[in-house]
Amino acid sequence: MKIYTGTGDRGKTSLFSGERVSKSSPRLEAYGDLDELNSVIGAVVAAMNEDQPALKDEIMAIQALLLEAGAWLATTPGAASTRFLKPFTKDPAEMLEIAIDRMNASLPELKHFILPGGHLSASLAHMARTVCRRTERCVIELAEHEDRDSGPTDTLTHILVFLNRLSDYLFVLARYCNHIQGQGDVPWQG
């Protein structure tokens, strides 16, 4: 597969569903931010110790879900190509809730604001959380844009819920990474 094609040299690109759109369109912004989020989450996994294989597998499963969400964002609603995509349901958000509760059960109660920091894996999880929030805002903008046209799809709604839950997961993951490294949260001294 050739990496460079030159077809995007004039500021346009093709969606999975075939349409050519501006690289500044809300759809491209949304799945571009989703790609950035997935990359930062990959850095979280890379910074984790090898003694957490189950947690690493869980995070890599989340990365796979982000790729599935990205495929949906790269496809115009109602396009014939949606038949090739795996349905994106409410299940991923529910899976995140279970994981949040599991990690949170081993953490001390949070009684004050904390600063992003601590172990490198925790710091990167905090960074991923902020990228996730930005991604969520871009997907909301896309949903509002589609709402003007034909209304947001159930799939887009499920992706939004997933991203909202994922930012919570990443916050708890950051605290959990500090915890398993024997470091406490970094308290805000304001």
PDB file of C-alpha atoms in Angstrom:
ATOM      1  CA  MET A   1       0.000   0.000   0.000  1.00  0.00           C
ATOM      2  CA  LYS A   2       1.381   3.371  -0.989  1.00  0.00           C
ATOM      3  CA  ILE A   3       1.420   5.787   1.968  1.00  0.00           C
ATOM      4  CA  TYR A   4       1.301   9.035   0.026  1.00  0.00           C
ATOM      5  CA  THR A   5      -1.199   9.548  -2.777  1.00  0.00           C
ATOM      6  CA  GLY A   6      -1.284  13.310  -3.266  1.00  0.00           C
ATOM      7  CA  THR A   7      -5.103  13.263  -3.306  1.00  0.00           C
ATOM      8  CA  GLY A   8      -5.254  15.401  -0.166  1.00  0.00           C
ATOM      9  CA  ASP A   9      -2.819  18.061  -1.310  1.00  0.00           C
ATOM     10  CA  ARG A  10      -5.604  20.581  -1.935  1.00  0.00           C
ATOM     11  CA  GLY A  11      -7.246  20.258   1.482  1.00  0.00           C
ATOM     12  CA  LYS A  12      -9.787  17.553   0.685  1.00  0.00           C
ATOM     13  CA  THR A  13      -9.937  13.905   1.735  1.00  0.00           C
ATOM     14  CA  SER A  14     -12.218  10.929   1.223  1.00  0.00           C
ATOM     15  CA  LEU A  15     -14.461   9.521   3.892  1.00  0.00           C
ATOM     16  CA  PHE A  16     -14.833   5.758   4.344  1.00  0.00           C
ATOM     17  CA  SER A  17     -18.198   6.156   2.643  1.00  0.00           C
ATOM     18  CA  GLY A  18     -16.502   7.707  -0.410  1.00  0.00           C
ATOM     19  CA  GLU A  19     -17.445  11.390  -0.246  1.00  0.00           C
ATOM     20  CA  ARG A  20     -14.721  14.015  -0.664  1.00  0.00           C
ATOM     21  CA  VAL A  21     -14.816  16.579   2.132  1.00  0.00           C
ATOM     22  CA  SER A  22     -12.708  19.438   3.442  1.00  0.00           C
ATOM     23  CA  LYS A  23     -10.060  18.439   5.947  1.00  0.00           C
ATOM     24  CA  SER A  24     -11.518  21.127   8.222  1.00  0.00           C
ATOM     25  CA  SER A  25     -15.031  19.630   8.288  1.00  0.00           C
ATOM     26  CA  PRO A  26     -16.557  18.784  11.693  1.00  0.00           C
ATOM     27  CA  ARG A  27     -16.460  15.093  10.749  1.00  0.00           C
ATOM     28  CA  LEU A  28     -12.698  15.208  10.077  1.00  0.00           C
ATOM     29  CA  GLU A  29     -12.065  17.225  13.239  1.00  0.00           C
ATOM     30  CA  ALA A  30     -13.976  14.628  15.255  1.00  0.00           C
ATOM     31  CA  TYR A  31     -12.225  11.548  13.975  1.00  0.00           C
ATOM     32  CA  GLY A  32      -8.866  13.326  13.889  1.00  0.00           C
ATOM     33  CA  ASP A  33      -9.212  14.073  17.596  1.00  0.00           C
ATOM     34  CA  LEU A  34     -10.311  10.474  18.148  1.00  0.00           C
ATOM     35  CA  ASP A  35      -7.110   9.312  16.457  1.00  0.00           C
ATOM     36  CA  GLU A  36      -5.045  11.626  18.668  1.00  0.00           C
ATOM     37  CA  LEU A  37      -6.825  10.262  21.738  1.00  0.00           C
ATOM     38  CA  ASN A  38      -6.038   6.704  20.674  1.00  0.00           C
ATOM     39  CA  SER A  39      -2.383   7.645  20.227  1.00  0.00           C
ATOM     40  CA  VAL A  40      -2.117   9.163  23.696  1.00  0.00           C
ATOM     41  CA  ILE A  41      -3.788   6.094  25.183  1.00  0.00           C
ATOM     42  CA  GLY A  42      -1.151   4.015  23.394  1.00  0.00           C
ATOM     43  CA  ALA A  43       1.480   6.055  25.230  1.00  0.00           C
ATOM     44  CA  VAL A  44      -0.260   5.244  28.531  1.00  0.00           C
ATOM     45  CA  VAL A  45       0.062   1.529  27.778  1.00  0.00           C
ATOM     46  CA  ALA A  46       3.712   1.948  26.763  1.00  0.00           C
ATOM     47  CA  ALA A  47       4.487   3.715  30.067  1.00  0.00           C
ATOM     48  CA  MET A  48       2.897   1.016  32.220  1.00  0.00           C
ATOM     49  CA  ASN A  49       4.947  -1.668  33.929  1.00  0.00           C
ATOM     50  CA  GLU A  50       4.838  -5.169  32.481  1.00  0.00           C
ATOM     51  CA  ASP A  51       3.252  -6.534  35.678  1.00  0.00           C
ATOM     52  CA  GLN A  52      -0.196  -5.251  34.639  1.00  0.00           C
ATOM     53  CA  PRO A  53      -1.054  -7.447  31.605  1.00  0.00           C
ATOM     54  CA  ALA A  54      -4.802  -7.566  32.292  1.00  0.00           C
ATOM     55  CA  LEU A  55      -5.011  -3.781  32.610  1.00  0.00           C
ATOM     56  CA  LYS A  56      -2.951  -3.323  29.453  1.00  0.00           C
ATOM     57  CA  ASP A  57      -5.280  -5.720  27.608  1.00  0.00           C
ATOM     58  CA  GLU A  58      -8.296  -3.762  28.867  1.00  0.00           C
ATOM     59  CA  ILE A  59      -6.818  -0.488  27.628  1.00  0.00           C
ATOM     60  CA  MET A  60      -5.914  -2.009  24.257  1.00  0.00           C
ATOM     61  CA  ALA A  61      -9.528  -3.241  23.947  1.00  0.00           C
ATOM     62  CA  ILE A  62     -10.581   0.387  24.510  1.00  0.00           C
ATOM     63  CA  GLN A  63      -8.207   1.409  21.712  1.00  0.00           C
ATOM     64  CA  ALA A  64      -9.929  -1.100  19.409  1.00  0.00           C
ATOM     65  CA  LEU A  65     -13.291   0.433  20.326  1.00  0.00           C
ATOM     66  CA  LEU A  66     -11.914   3.868  19.472  1.00  0.00           C
ATOM     67  CA  LEU A  67     -10.961   2.570  16.013  1.00  0.00           C
ATOM     68  CA  GLU A  68     -14.501   1.249  15.577  1.00  0.00           C
ATOM     69  CA  ALA A  69     -15.928   4.607  16.662  1.00  0.00           C
ATOM     70  CA  GLY A  70     -13.558   6.340  14.239  1.00  0.00           C
ATOM     71  CA  ALA A  71     -14.821   4.206  11.369  1.00  0.00           C
ATOM     72  CA  TRP A  72     -18.359   5.328  12.168  1.00  0.00           C
ATOM     73  CA  LEU A  73     -17.275   8.966  12.338  1.00  0.00           C
ATOM     74  CA  ALA A  74     -15.561   8.569   8.951  1.00  0.00           C
ATOM     75  CA  THR A  75     -18.804   7.379   7.377  1.00  0.00           C
ATOM     76  CA  THR A  76     -21.752   9.519   6.377  1.00  0.00           C
ATOM     77  CA  PRO A  77     -24.946   8.376   8.141  1.00  0.00           C
ATOM     78  CA  GLY A  78     -27.104   6.250   5.887  1.00  0.00           C
ATOM     79  CA  ALA A  79     -24.263   5.445   3.468  1.00  0.00           C
ATOM     80  CA  ALA A  80     -24.191   1.941   2.023  1.00  0.00           C
ATOM     81  CA  SER A  81     -20.736   1.379   3.536  1.00  0.00           C
ATOM     82  CA  THR A  82     -22.223   1.337   7.066  1.00  0.00           C
ATOM     83  CA  ARG A  83     -23.094  -2.322   6.452  1.00  0.00           C
ATOM     84  CA  PHE A  84     -19.379  -3.114   6.727  1.00  0.00           C
ATOM     85  CA  LEU A  85     -19.093  -1.522  10.178  1.00  0.00           C
ATOM     86  CA  LYS A  86     -19.516  -3.302  13.482  1.00  0.00           C
ATOM     87  CA  PRO A  87     -22.508  -1.849  15.360  1.00  0.00           C
ATOM     88  CA  PHE A  88     -21.501   0.609  18.075  1.00  0.00           C
ATOM     89  CA  THR A  89     -23.914   0.096  20.960  1.00  0.00           C
ATOM     90  CA  LYS A  90     -24.235   1.103  24.613  1.00  0.00           C
ATOM     91  CA  ASP A  91     -22.151  -1.927  25.668  1.00  0.00           C
ATOM     92  CA  PRO A  92     -18.736  -0.177  25.513  1.00  0.00           C
ATOM     93  CA  ALA A  93     -19.885   2.556  27.919  1.00  0.00           C
ATOM     94  CA  GLU A  94     -21.264  -0.061  30.290  1.00  0.00           C
ATOM     95  CA  MET A  95     -17.963  -1.964  30.138  1.00  0.00           C
ATOM     96  CA  LEU A  96     -16.156   1.239  31.129  1.00  0.00           C
ATOM     97  CA  GLU A  97     -18.486   1.740  34.104  1.00  0.00           C
ATOM     98  CA  ILE A  98     -17.623  -1.743  35.396  1.00  0.00           C
ATOM     99  CA  ALA A  99     -13.904  -1.037  34.984  1.00  0.00           C
ATOM    100  CA  ILE A 100     -14.224   2.345  36.721  1.00  0.00           C
ATOM    101  CA  ASP A 101     -15.984   0.751  39.686  1.00  0.00           C
ATOM    102  CA  ARG A 102     -13.368  -2.028  39.881  1.00  0.00           C
ATOM    103  CA  MET A 103     -10.409   0.386  39.945  1.00  0.00           C
ATOM    104  CA  ASN A 104     -12.152   2.915  42.186  1.00  0.00           C
ATOM    105  CA  ALA A 105     -12.823   0.239  44.829  1.00  0.00           C
ATOM    106  CA  SER A 106      -9.081  -0.026  45.516  1.00  0.00           C
ATOM    107  CA  LEU A 107      -8.427   3.725  45.662  1.00  0.00           C
ATOM    108  CA  PRO A 108      -8.550   6.008  48.691  1.00  0.00           C
ATOM    109  CA  GLU A 109     -11.515   8.353  48.800  1.00  0.00           C
ATOM    110  CA  LEU A 110     -10.872  11.567  46.916  1.00  0.00           C
ATOM    111  CA  LYS A 111     -11.271  14.464  49.360  1.00  0.00           C
ATOM    112  CA  HIS A 112      -9.516  17.277  47.485  1.00  0.00           C
ATOM    113  CA  PHE A 113      -8.619  18.407  43.999  1.00  0.00           C
ATOM    114  CA  ILE A 114      -5.607  16.728  42.484  1.00  0.00           C
ATOM    115  CA  LEU A 115      -3.063  17.887  39.948  1.00  0.00           C
ATOM    116  CA  PRO A 116      -2.310  15.811  36.866  1.00  0.00           C
ATOM    117  CA  GLY A 117       0.937  14.065  37.618  1.00  0.00           C
ATOM    118  CA  GLY A 118       2.693  11.354  39.509  1.00  0.00           C
ATOM    119  CA  HIS A 119       3.957   8.294  37.687  1.00  0.00           C
ATOM    120  CA  LEU A 120       4.512   8.720  33.940  1.00  0.00           C
ATOM    121  CA  SER A 121       1.611   6.364  33.152  1.00  0.00           C
ATOM    122  CA  ALA A 122      -0.684   8.442  35.402  1.00  0.00           C
ATOM    123  CA  SER A 123       0.463  11.702  33.830  1.00  0.00           C
ATOM    124  CA  LEU A 124      -0.232  10.313  30.356  1.00  0.00           C
ATOM    125  CA  ALA A 125      -3.647   9.042  31.473  1.00  0.00           C
ATOM    126  CA  HIS A 126      -4.459  12.589  32.628  1.00  0.00           C
ATOM    127  CA  MET A 127      -3.301  13.887  29.244  1.00  0.00           C
ATOM    128  CA  ALA A 128      -5.496  11.300  27.514  1.00  0.00           C
ATOM    129  CA  ARG A 129      -8.424  12.458  29.672  1.00  0.00           C
ATOM    130  CA  THR A 130      -8.047  16.040  28.444  1.00  0.00           C
ATOM    131  CA  VAL A 131      -7.766  14.913  24.815  1.00  0.00           C
ATOM    132  CA  CYS A 132     -10.853  12.759  25.389  1.00  0.00           C
ATOM    133  CA  ARG A 133     -12.820  15.781  26.603  1.00  0.00           C
ATOM    134  CA  ARG A 134     -11.765  17.760  23.526  1.00  0.00           C
ATOM    135  CA  THR A 135     -12.708  14.831  21.307  1.00  0.00           C
ATOM    136  CA  GLU A 136     -16.093  14.660  22.995  1.00  0.00           C
ATOM    137  CA  ARG A 137     -16.642  18.365  22.268  1.00  0.00           C
ATOM    138  CA  CYS A 138     -15.799  17.808  18.585  1.00  0.00           C
ATOM    139  CA  VAL A 139     -18.178  14.864  18.348  1.00  0.00           C
ATOM    140  CA  ILE A 140     -20.880  16.982  20.013  1.00  0.00           C
ATOM    141  CA  GLU A 141     -20.284  19.634  17.359  1.00  0.00           C
ATOM    142  CA  LEU A 142     -20.628  16.972  14.673  1.00  0.00           C
ATOM    143  CA  ALA A 143     -23.850  15.714  16.298  1.00  0.00           C
ATOM    144  CA  GLU A 144     -25.243  19.253  16.375  1.00  0.00           C
ATOM    145  CA  HIS A 145     -24.298  19.682  12.708  1.00  0.00           C
ATOM    146  CA  GLU A 146     -26.052  16.430  11.802  1.00  0.00           C
ATOM    147  CA  ASP A 147     -29.021  17.367  13.964  1.00  0.00           C
ATOM    148  CA  ARG A 148     -29.589  20.324  11.640  1.00  0.00           C
ATOM    149  CA  ASP A 149     -29.611  17.927   8.694  1.00  0.00           C
ATOM    150  CA  SER A 150     -31.377  14.755   9.799  1.00  0.00           C
ATOM    151  CA  GLY A 151     -30.848  14.283  13.526  1.00  0.00           C
ATOM    152  CA  PRO A 152     -27.991  12.463  15.259  1.00  0.00           C
ATOM    153  CA  THR A 153     -27.958   8.710  14.829  1.00  0.00           C
ATOM    154  CA  ASP A 154     -28.189   6.219  17.688  1.00  0.00           C
ATOM    155  CA  THR A 155     -24.626   5.236  16.831  1.00  0.00           C
ATOM    156  CA  LEU A 156     -23.391   8.795  17.290  1.00  0.00           C
ATOM    157  CA  THR A 157     -25.276   9.003  20.569  1.00  0.00           C
ATOM    158  CA  HIS A 158     -23.622   5.769  21.774  1.00  0.00           C
ATOM    159  CA  ILE A 159     -20.204   7.112  20.765  1.00  0.00           C
ATOM    160  CA  LEU A 160     -20.839  10.311  22.734  1.00  0.00           C
ATOM    161  CA  VAL A 161     -21.810   8.364  25.850  1.00  0.00           C
ATOM    162  CA  PHE A 162     -18.729   6.162  25.401  1.00  0.00           C
ATOM    163  CA  LEU A 163     -16.437   9.204  25.173  1.00  0.00           C
ATOM    164  CA  ASN A 164     -18.034  10.809  28.211  1.00  0.00           C
ATOM    165  CA  ARG A 165     -17.528   7.610  30.203  1.00  0.00           C
ATOM    166  CA  LEU A 166     -14.016   7.184  28.804  1.00  0.00           C
ATOM    167  CA  SER A 167     -12.902  10.528  30.251  1.00  0.00           C
ATOM    168  CA  ASP A 168     -14.111   9.318  33.662  1.00  0.00           C
ATOM    169  CA  TYR A 169     -12.282   6.019  33.121  1.00  0.00           C
ATOM    170  CA  LEU A 170      -9.066   7.855  32.249  1.00  0.00           C
ATOM    171  CA  PHE A 171      -9.300   9.990  35.395  1.00  0.00           C
ATOM    172  CA  VAL A 172      -9.709   6.897  37.564  1.00  0.00           C
ATOM    173  CA  LEU A 173      -7.009   5.105  35.551  1.00  0.00           C
ATOM    174  CA  ALA A 174      -4.580   7.944  36.304  1.00  0.00           C
ATOM    175  CA  ARG A 175      -5.274   7.612  40.017  1.00  0.00           C
ATOM    176  CA  TYR A 176      -5.024   3.829  39.758  1.00  0.00           C
ATOM    177  CA  CYS A 177      -1.679   4.017  37.943  1.00  0.00           C
ATOM    178  CA  ASN A 178      -0.283   6.158  40.754  1.00  0.00           C
ATOM    179  CA  HIS A 179      -1.758   3.749  43.298  1.00  0.00           C
ATOM    180  CA  ILE A 180      -0.206   0.604  41.802  1.00  0.00           C
ATOM    181  CA  GLN A 181       3.137   2.409  41.578  1.00  0.00           C
ATOM    182  CA  GLY A 182       2.981   3.225  45.277  1.00  0.00           C
ATOM    183  CA  GLN A 183       2.516   6.937  44.633  1.00  0.00           C
ATOM    184  CA  GLY A 184      -0.340   8.982  45.956  1.00  0.00           C
ATOM    185  CA  ASP A 185      -2.324  11.517  44.021  1.00  0.00           C
ATOM    186  CA  VAL A 186      -0.684  14.917  43.657  1.00  0.00           C
ATOM    187  CA  PRO A 187      -2.826  17.203  45.847  1.00  0.00           C
ATOM    188  CA  TRP A 188      -3.621  20.741  44.776  1.00  0.00           C
ATOM    189  CA  GLN A 189      -2.346  23.157  47.401  1.00  0.00           C
ATOM    190  CA  GLY A 190      -4.576  26.072  46.416  1.00  0.00           C
TER     191      GLY A 190
END
